[in-house]
Coordinates of C-alpha atoms and ligand atoms in Angstrom, one line a residue:
X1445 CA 92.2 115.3 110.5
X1446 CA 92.9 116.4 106.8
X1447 CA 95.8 118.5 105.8
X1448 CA 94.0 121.6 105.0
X1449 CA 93.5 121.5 108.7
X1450 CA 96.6 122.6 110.0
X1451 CA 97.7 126.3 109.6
X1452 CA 99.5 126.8 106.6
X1453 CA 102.4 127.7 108.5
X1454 CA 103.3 124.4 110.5
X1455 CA 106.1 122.9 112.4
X1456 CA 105.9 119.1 114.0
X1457 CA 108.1 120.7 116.4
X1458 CA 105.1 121.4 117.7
X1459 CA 104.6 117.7 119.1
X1460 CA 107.0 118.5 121.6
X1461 CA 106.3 122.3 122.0
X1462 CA 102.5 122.4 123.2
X1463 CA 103.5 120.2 126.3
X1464 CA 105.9 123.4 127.1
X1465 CA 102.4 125.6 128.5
X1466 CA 100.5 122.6 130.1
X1467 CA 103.2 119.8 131.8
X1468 CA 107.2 121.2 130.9
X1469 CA 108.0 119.5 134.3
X1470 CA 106.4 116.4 133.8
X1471 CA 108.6 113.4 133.3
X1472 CA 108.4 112.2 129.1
X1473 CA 111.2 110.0 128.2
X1474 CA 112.5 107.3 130.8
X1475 CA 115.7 105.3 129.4
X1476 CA 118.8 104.3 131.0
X1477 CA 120.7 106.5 131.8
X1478 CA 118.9 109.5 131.3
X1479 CA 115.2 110.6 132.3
X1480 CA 114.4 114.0 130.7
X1481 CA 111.1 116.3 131.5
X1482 CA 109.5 118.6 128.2
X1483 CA 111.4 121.0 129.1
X1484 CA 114.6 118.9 129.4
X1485 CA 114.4 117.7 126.5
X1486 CA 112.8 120.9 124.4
X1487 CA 116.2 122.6 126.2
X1488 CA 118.7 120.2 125.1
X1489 CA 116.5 120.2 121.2
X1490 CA 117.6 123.5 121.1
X1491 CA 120.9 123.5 122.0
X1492 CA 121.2 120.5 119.1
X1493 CA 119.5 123.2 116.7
X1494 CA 122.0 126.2 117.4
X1495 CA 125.1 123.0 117.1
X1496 CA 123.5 122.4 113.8
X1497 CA 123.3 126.0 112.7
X1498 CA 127.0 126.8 113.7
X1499 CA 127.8 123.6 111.5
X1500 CA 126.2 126.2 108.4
X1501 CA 122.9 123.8 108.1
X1502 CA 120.5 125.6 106.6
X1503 CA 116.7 124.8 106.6
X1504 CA 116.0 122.2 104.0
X1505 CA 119.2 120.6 104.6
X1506 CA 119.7 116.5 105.4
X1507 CA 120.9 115.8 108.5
X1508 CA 122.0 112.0 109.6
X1509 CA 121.0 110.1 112.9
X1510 CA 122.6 106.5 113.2
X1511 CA 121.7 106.4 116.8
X1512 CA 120.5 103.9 119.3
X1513 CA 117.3 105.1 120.6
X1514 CA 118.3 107.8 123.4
X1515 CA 117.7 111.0 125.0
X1516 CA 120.3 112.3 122.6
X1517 CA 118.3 110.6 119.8
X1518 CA 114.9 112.6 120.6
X1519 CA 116.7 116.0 120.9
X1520 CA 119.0 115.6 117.3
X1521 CA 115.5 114.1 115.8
X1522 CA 113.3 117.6 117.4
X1523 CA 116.7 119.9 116.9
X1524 CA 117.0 118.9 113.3
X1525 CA 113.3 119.8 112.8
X1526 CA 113.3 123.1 114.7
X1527 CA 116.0 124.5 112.3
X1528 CA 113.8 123.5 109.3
X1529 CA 116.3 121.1 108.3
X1530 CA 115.4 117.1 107.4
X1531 CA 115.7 114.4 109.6
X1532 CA 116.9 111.5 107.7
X1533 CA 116.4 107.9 110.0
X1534 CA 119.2 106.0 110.0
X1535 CA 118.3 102.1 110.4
X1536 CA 121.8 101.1 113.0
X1537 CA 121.2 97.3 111.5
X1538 CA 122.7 97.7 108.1
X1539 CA 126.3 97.5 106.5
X1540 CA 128.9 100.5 105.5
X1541 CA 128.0 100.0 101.8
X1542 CA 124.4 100.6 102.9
X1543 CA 125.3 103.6 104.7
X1544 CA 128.0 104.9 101.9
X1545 CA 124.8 104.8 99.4
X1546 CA 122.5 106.9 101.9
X1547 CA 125.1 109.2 102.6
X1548 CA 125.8 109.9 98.8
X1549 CA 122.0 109.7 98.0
X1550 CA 120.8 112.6 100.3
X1551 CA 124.1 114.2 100.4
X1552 CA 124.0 114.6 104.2
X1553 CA 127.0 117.0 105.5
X1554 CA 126.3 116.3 108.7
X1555 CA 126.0 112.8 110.2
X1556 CA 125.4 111.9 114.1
X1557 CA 126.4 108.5 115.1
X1558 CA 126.6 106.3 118.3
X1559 CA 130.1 105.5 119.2
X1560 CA 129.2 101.5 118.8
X1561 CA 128.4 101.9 114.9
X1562 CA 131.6 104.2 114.7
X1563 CA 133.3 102.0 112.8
X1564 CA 131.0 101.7 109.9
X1565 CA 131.3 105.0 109.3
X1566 CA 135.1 105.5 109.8
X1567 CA 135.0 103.0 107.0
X1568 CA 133.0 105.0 104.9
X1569 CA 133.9 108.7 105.5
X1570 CA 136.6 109.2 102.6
X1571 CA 134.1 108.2 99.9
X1572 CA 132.0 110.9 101.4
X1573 CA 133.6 114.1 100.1
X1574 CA 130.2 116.0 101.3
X1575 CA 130.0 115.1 104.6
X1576 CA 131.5 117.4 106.5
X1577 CA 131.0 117.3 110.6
X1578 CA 130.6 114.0 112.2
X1579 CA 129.1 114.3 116.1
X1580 CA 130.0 111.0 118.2
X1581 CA 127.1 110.6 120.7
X1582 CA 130.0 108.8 123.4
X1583 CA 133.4 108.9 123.3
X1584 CA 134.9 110.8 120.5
X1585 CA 136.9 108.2 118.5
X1586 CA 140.8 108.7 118.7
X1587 CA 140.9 109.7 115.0
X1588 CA 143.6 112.0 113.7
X1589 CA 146.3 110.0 115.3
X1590 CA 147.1 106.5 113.9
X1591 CA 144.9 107.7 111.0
X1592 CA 144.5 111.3 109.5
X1593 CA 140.9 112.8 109.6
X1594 CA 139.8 112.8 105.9
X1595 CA 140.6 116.5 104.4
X1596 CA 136.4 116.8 104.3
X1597 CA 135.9 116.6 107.8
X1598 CA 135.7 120.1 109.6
X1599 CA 134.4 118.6 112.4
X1600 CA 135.0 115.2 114.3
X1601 CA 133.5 115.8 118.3
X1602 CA 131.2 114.2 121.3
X1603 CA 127.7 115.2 121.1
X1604 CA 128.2 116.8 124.6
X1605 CA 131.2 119.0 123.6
X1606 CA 129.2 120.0 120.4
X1607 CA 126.2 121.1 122.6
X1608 CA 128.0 122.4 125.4
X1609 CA 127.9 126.3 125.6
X1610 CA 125.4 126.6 123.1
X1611 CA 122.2 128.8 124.2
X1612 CA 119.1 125.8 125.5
X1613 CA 116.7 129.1 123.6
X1614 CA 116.6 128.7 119.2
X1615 CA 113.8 130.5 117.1
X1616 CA 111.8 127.7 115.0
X1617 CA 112.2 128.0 111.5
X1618 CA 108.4 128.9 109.8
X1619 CA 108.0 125.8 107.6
X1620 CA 105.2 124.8 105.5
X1621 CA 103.2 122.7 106.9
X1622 CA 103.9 120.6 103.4
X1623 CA 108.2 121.5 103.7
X1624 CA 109.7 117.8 104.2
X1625 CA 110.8 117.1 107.8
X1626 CA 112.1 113.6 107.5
X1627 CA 114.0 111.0 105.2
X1628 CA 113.7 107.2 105.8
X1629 CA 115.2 104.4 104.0
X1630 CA 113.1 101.1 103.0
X1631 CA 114.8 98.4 101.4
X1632 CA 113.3 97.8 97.5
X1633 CA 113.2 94.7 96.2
X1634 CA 116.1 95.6 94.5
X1635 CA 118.1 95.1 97.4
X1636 CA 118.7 99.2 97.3
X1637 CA 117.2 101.3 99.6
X1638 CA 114.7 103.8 98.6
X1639 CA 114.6 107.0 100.2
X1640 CA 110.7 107.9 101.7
X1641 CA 110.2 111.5 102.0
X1642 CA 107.5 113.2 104.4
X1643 CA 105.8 116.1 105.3
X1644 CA 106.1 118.4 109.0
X1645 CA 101.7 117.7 108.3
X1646 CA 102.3 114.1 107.6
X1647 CA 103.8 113.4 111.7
X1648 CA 100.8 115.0 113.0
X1649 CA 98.1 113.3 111.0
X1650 CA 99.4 110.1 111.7
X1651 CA 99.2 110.5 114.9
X1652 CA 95.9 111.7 115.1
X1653 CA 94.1 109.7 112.8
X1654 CA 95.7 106.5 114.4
X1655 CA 97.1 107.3 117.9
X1656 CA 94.7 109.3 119.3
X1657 CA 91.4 108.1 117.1
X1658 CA 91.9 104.9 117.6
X1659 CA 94.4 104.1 120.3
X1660 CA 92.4 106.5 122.3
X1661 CA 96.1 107.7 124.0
X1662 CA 96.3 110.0 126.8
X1663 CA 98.4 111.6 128.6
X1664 CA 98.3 109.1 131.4
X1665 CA 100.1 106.7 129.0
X1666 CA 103.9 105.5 128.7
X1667 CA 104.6 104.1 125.5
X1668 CA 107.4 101.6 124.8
X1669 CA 108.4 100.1 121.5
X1670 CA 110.8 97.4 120.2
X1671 CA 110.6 99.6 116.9
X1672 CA 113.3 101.5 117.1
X1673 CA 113.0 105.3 116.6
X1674 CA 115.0 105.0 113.4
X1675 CA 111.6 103.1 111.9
X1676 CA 108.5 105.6 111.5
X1677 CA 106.4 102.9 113.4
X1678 CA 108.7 103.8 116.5
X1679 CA 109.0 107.4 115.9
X1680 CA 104.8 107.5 114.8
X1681 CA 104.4 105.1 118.1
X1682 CA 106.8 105.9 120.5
X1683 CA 107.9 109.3 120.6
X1684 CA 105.5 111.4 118.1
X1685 CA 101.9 110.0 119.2
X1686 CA 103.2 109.6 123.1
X1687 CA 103.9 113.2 123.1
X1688 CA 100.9 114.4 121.1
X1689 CA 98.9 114.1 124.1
X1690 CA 101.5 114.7 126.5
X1691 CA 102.2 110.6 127.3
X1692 CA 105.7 109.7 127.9
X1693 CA 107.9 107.5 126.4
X1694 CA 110.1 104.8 127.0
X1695 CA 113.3 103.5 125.4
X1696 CA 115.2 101.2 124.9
X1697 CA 119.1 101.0 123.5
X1698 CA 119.5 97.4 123.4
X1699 CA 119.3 94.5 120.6
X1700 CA 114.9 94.1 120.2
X1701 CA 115.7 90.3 120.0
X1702 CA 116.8 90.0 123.2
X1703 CA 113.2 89.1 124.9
X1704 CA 114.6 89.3 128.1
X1705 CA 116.2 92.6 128.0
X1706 CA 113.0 93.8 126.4
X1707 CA 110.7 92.5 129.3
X1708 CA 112.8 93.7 131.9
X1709 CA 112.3 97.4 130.5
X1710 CA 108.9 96.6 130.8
X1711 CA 109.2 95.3 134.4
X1712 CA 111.6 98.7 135.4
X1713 CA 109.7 101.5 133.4
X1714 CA 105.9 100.2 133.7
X1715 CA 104.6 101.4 130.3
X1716 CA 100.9 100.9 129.2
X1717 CA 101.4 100.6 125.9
X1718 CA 103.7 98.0 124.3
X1719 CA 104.7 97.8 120.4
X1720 CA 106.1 94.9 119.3
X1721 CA 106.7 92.7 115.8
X1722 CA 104.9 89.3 115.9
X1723 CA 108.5 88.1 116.0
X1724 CA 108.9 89.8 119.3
X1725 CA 106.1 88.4 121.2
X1726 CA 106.6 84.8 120.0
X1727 CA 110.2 85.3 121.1
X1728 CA 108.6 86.0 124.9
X1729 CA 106.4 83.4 125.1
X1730 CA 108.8 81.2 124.7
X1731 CA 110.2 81.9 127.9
X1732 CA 109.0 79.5 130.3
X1733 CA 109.4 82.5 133.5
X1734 CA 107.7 85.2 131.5
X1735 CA 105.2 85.3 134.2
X1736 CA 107.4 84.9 137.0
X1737 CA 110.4 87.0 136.6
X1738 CA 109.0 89.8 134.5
X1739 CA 105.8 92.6 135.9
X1740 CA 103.5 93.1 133.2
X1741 CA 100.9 94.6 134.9
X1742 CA 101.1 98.0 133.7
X1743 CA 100.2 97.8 130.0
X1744 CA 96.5 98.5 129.3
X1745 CA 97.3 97.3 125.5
X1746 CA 99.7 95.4 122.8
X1747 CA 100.3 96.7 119.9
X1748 CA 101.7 94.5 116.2
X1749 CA 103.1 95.9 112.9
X1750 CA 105.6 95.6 110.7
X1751 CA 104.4 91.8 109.7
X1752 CA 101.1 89.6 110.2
X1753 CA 100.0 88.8 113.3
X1754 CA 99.5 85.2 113.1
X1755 CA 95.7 84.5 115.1
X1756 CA 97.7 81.7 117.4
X1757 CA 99.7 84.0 118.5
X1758 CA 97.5 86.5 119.6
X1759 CA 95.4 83.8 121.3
X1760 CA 98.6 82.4 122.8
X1761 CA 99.7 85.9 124.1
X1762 CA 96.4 86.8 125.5
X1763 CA 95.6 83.5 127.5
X1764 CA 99.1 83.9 128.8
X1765 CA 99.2 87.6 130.1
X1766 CA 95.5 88.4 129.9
X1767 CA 96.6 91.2 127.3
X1768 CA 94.9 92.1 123.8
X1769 CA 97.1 92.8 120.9
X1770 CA 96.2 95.6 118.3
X1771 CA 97.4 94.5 114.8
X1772 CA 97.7 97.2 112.1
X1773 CA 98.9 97.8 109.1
X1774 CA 101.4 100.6 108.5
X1775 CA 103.8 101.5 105.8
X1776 CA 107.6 104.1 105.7
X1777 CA 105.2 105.6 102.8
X1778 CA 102.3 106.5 104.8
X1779 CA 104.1 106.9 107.9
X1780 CA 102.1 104.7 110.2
X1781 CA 99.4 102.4 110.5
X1782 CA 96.6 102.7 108.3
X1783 CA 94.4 99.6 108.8
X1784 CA 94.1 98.5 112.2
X1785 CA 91.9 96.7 114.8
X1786 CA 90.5 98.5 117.4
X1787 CA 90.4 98.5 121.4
X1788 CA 87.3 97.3 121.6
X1789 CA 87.1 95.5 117.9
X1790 CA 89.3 92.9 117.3
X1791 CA 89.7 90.4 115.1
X1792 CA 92.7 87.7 115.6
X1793 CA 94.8 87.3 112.3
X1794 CA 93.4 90.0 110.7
X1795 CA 94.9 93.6 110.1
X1796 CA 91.5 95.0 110.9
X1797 CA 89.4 97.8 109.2
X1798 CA 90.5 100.8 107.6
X1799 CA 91.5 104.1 110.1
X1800 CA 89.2 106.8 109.5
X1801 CA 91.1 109.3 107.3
X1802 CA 92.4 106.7 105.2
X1803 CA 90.5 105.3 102.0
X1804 CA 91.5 101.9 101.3
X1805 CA 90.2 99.4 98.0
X1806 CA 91.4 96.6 96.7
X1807 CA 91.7 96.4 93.2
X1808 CA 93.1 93.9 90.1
X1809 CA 95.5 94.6 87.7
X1810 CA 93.1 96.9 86.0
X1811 CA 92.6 98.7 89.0
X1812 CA 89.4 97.4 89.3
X1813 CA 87.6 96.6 92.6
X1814 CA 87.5 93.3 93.4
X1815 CA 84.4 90.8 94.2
X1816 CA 84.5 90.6 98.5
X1817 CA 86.4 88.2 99.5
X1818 CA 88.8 87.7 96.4
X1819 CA 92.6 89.2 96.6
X1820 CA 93.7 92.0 95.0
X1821 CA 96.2 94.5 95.2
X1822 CA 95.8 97.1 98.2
X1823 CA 95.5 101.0 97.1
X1824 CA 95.1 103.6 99.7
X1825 CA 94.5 107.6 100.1
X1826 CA 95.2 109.5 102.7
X1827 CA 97.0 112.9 103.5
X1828 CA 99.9 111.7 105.5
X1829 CA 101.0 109.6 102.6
X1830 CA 104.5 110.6 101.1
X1831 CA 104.6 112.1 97.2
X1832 CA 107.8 110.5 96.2
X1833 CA 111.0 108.6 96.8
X1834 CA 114.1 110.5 96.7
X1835 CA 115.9 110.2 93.4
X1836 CA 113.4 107.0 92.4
X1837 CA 111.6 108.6 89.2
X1838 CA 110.4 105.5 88.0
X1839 CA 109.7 103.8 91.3
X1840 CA 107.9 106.8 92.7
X1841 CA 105.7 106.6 89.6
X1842 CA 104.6 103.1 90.0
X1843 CA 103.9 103.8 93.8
X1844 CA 102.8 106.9 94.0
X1845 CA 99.7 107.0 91.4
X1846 CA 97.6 109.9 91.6
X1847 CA 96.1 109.9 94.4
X1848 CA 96.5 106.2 95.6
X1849 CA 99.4 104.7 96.9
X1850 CA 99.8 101.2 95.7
X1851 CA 101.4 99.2 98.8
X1852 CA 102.5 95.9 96.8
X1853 CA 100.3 94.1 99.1
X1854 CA 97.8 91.4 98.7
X1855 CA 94.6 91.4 100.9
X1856 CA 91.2 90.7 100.6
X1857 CA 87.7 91.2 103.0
X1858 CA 86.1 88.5 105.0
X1859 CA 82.4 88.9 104.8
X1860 CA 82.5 91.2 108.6
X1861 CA 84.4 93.5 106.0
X1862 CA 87.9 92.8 108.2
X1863 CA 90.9 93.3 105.6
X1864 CA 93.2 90.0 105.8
X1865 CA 96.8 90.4 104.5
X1866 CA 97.6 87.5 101.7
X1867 CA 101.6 88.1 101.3
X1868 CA 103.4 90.8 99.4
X1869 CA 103.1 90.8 95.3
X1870 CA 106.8 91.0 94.7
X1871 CA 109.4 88.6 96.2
X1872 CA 110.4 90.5 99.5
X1873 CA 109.5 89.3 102.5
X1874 CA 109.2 90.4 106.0
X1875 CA 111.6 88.8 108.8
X1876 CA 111.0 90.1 112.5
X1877 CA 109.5 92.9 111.1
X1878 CA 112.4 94.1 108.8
X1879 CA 112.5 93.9 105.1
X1880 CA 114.9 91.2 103.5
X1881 CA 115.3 90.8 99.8
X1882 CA 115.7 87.7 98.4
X1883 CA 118.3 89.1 96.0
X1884 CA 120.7 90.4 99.0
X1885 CA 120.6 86.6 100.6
X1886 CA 120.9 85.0 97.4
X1887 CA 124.1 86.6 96.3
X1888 CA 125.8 86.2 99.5
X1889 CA 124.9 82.4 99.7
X1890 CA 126.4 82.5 95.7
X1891 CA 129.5 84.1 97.0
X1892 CA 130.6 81.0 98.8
X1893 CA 132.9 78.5 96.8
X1894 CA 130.6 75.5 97.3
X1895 CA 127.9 77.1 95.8
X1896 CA 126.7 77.5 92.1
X1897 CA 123.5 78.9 92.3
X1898 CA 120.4 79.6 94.4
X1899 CA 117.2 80.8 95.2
X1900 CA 115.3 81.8 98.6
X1901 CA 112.3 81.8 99.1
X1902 CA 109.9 82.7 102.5
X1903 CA 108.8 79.8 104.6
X1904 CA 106.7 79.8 108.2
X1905 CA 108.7 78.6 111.0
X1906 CA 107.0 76.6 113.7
X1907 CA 105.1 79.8 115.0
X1908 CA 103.7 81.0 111.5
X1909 CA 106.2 83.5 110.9
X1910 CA 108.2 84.0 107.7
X1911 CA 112.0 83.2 107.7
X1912 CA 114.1 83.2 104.7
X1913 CA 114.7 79.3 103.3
X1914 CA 117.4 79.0 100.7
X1915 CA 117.5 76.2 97.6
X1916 CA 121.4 75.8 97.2
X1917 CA 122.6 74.1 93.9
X1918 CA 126.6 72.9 94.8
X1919 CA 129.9 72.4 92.8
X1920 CA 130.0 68.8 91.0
X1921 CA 132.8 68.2 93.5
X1922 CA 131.0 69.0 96.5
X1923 CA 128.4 67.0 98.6
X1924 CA 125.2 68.0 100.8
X1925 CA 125.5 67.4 104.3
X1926 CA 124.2 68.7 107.8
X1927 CA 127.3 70.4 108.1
X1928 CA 127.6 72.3 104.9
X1929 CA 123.9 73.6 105.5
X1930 CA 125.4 74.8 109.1
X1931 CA 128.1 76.2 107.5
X1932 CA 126.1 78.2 104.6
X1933 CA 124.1 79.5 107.5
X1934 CA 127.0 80.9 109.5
X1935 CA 128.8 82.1 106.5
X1936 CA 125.5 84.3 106.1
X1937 CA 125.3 85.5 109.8
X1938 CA 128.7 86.4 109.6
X1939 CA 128.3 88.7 105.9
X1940 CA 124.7 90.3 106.7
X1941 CA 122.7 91.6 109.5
X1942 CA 122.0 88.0 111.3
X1943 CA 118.3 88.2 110.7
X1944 CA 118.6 87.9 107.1
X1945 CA 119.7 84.3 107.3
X1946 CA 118.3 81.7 105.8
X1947 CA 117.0 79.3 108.9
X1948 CA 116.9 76.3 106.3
X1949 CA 119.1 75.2 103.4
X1950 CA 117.6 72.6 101.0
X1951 CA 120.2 71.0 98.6
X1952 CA 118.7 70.9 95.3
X1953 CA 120.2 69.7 91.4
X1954 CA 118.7 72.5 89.7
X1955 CA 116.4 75.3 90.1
X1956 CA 112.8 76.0 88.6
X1957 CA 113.9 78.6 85.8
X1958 CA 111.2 80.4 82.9
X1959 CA 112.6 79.8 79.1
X1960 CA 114.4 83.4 80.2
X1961 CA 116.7 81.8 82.7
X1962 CA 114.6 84.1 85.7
X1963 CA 114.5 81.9 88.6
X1964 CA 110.4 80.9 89.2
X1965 CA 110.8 81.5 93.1
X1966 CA 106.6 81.2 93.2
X1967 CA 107.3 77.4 92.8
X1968 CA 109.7 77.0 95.6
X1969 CA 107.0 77.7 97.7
X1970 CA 105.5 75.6 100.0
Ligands
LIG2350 C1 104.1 94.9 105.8 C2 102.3 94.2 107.4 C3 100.8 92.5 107.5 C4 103.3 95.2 104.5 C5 105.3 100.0 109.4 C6 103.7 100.2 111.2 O1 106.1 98.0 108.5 C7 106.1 99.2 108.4 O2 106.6 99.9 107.4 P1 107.6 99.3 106.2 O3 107.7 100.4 105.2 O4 106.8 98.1 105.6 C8 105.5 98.2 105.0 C9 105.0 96.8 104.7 O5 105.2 95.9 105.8 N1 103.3 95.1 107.0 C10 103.4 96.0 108.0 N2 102.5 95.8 109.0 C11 101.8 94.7 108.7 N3 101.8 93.1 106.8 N4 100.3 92.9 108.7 C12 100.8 94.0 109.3 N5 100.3 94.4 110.5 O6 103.8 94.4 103.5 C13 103.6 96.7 104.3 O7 103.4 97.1 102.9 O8 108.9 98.8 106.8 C14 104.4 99.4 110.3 C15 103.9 101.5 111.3 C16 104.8 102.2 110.5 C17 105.6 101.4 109.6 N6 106.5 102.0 108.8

């Protein structure tokens, strides 16, 4: 599917709309507590879209969602997009200073938020003289009393008082198929996030060229993702694609790190389809009763992203449930997966071959093609890729480059023309899936007295995977010890999201440093 193939005229609502004629009864989303039909949930979408419109949003407008994955979640994400107003995904892992900047970058007036991340926002909402109506999904916080509602706030309620009484019938707004629908927020190497803006066409390719061409989903599956729905590889694989083919979906509130939570979805809602990080399904093997105490029977097919798959692991998982796993390559600025292995064309530790729809090279620094088999840097083409970050002039020119989108990755083809990933060109790394920066661990470590200076670096764990190690230069009056390392560790659980902490702390005299004074982090590799 190209873009020129839609109608000019194009709403993703659309996604959820065309299962309205052919199955509105059928069940779509399963979660705890709630279990919602198409028409359930196309109802309760609209009510959301007439509670945004009497809030004065207009189509083109942002509108926040800092949700846990929900019923509530799907119909503020589909309400948001019937109105002609922009979905911006909210990642519910990060801090109030992360949230302060995304709020002031997009200017969001109105911001939907779980009760349990409440309090990042209560911190946050005086700074935000925009933001106007906050909607609680739970219990509406008991602000007003101990401490005045900020003078900006019209608006503080429950998401079920702010949809009660409003009319389950709203007109979709006409967009462009090219008007932007949503707004998520990657983490740049700077530490900053960068806004990634897409496309109403952009939901629907992706889950064509990927989910339907090569996944081969039907309407006889059940999705169910440990991406959360805030991450377009959960909203591409677990909500959009499901219900372009009138499949159901699955989800899942709780922490994705909790493998035993995660299973025991699996066990209650029998999905076929299973998305997970690598992270995730080294986490369940380790459970010595995976077998036992959990039902896998269901799934028909695994699914990896977000990191490499690590060929062990896919050997490990697949003698152990009998299951293949599908690793692809996706991207915030293409939306979804891109290169992929196939259902019936796998190759372990490799991201596959490129999707149909998608042209992929890999080039030098003179954007050259490379010789097969050397590393380069991966360029790709394709019309669900995003034009630009929001407010990023100078980033969005070095990504977005004509037509190509360079993806700061490092790959090369083995001589059956599979694409194997080689590690990112910049310092970031991937930890469970989720961007860390170097920079944002680093200067949290530096912030504690015993420490001068240091650098962090990835390093496999046991299982292959990358986890963030950290050199630590000390105070003259201080001395390494197991405890201090311990201590370093906790002092970084406690100040970022947990994953971001370093799992090892190597006490060092100095650090490798260019004539500059930059910190050579490539030689604190190992
Ligand atoms: C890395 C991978 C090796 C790679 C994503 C599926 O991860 C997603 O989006 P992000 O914007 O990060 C993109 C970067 O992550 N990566 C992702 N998948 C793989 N590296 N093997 C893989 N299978 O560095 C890439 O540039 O957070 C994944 C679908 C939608 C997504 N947004």
């Amino acid at each position: 599917m190209k873009a020129s193939d839609l109608p000019i005229q194009y709403n993703a609502i659309e996604i959820l709309e065309h299962n309205l004629a052919e199955r509105a009864d059928k069940q779509a989303l399963f979660s705890d507590p709630r279990t919602l039909t198409f028409r359930e949930i196309s109802a309760e979408a609209n009510q959301v879209g007439n509670a945004l419109k009497a809030c004065g949003v207009r189509p083109g407008e942002y509108v926040g969602l800092l949700a846990h994955d929900s019923a509530e979640w799907v119909a503020c994400f589909f309400g948001t997009l019937k109105i002609g107003a922009i979905h911006i995904g909210m990642n519910t892992l990060l801090t109030a200073a992360e949230y302060d900047y995304i709020l002031k970058d997009s200017r969001a007036r109105v911001l939907i938020v779980s009760e349990a991340i409440w309090d990042k926002v209560d911190a946050i909402r005086e700074a935000n003289p925009q933001l106007e109506h906050i909607i609680v999904i739970g219990e509406k916080p008991s602000v007003g009393e101990e401490k005045p509602l900020s003078p900006n706030i019209q608006h503080l309620t429950s998401y079920v008082d702010w949809i009660s009484g409003q009319s389950a019938e709203c007109d979709t707004f006409t967009t462009h198929r090219e008007d932007i629908a949503t707004l998520n927020y990657s983490s740049g190497s700077t530490g900053q996030p960068k806004g990634i803006l897409h496309a109403h066409k952009d939901l629907i390719i992706t889950a064509v060229l990927w989910g339907q061409n090569i996944m081969k989903l039907t309407a006889n599956d059940r999705t169910f993702a440990l991406a959360k729905l805030f991450f377009t590889f959960g909203t591409g694989g677990n909500l959009l694609m499901p219900f372009s083919v009138g499949a159901s979906t699955v989800l899942f509130a709780g922490s994705p790190r909790v493998a035993t939570d995660v299973l025991a979805q699996v066990t209650k809602f029998k999905p076929t389809i299973f998305y997970n990080s690598p992270t995730g399904y080294a986490m369940s093997l380790a459970l010595p009763d995976l077998l036992t105490s959990y039902d896998l029977s269901s799934l028909r097919l695994c699914v990896s992203a977000g990191e490499a798959l690590p060929a062990p692991i896919w050997h490990q998982w697949k003698e152990t449930t009998g299951l293949d796993i599908i690793d692809g390559i996706g991207a915030t600025e293409v939306y979804h997966i891109f290169i992929s292995n196939r259902p019936d064309d796998i190759k372990p530790g490799a991201s596959g071959k490129p999707v149909p729809g998608f042209e992929v090279r890999i080039v030098d620094e003179n954007w050259k093609d490379v010789a097969q088999g050397d590393i380069g840097n991966l360029i790709l083409k394709g019309d669900s890729i995003s034009l630009s970050y929001l407010h990023q002039y100078e980033k969005s020119k070095q990504t977005f480059v004509g037509d190509w989108l360079f993806t700061g990755d490092k790959y090369f083809v083995d001589e059956d023309g599979y694409y194997h990933h080689a590690g990112r060109s910049d310092d970031m790394m991937k930890v469970g899936g989720i961007w860390a920066s170097p920079m944002e661990i680093e200067s949290t470590i530096i912030s504690h007295p015993a420490v001068v200076e240091c650098a962090v670096v990835s390093k496999t764990d046991d299982s292959d995977l990358i986890k963030p190690k950290a050199f630590v230069v000390l105070m003259a009056d201080q001395t390494a010890s197991p405890e201090l390392e311990k201590e370093l560790i906790e002092y970084c659980r406690e100040k970022m999201a947990g994953y971001k902490r370093p799992r090892w702390v190597e006490f060092v005299d100095a650090l490798p440093k260019t004539a500059t004074g930059k910190i050579q982090r490539f030689k604190l590799r190992g």
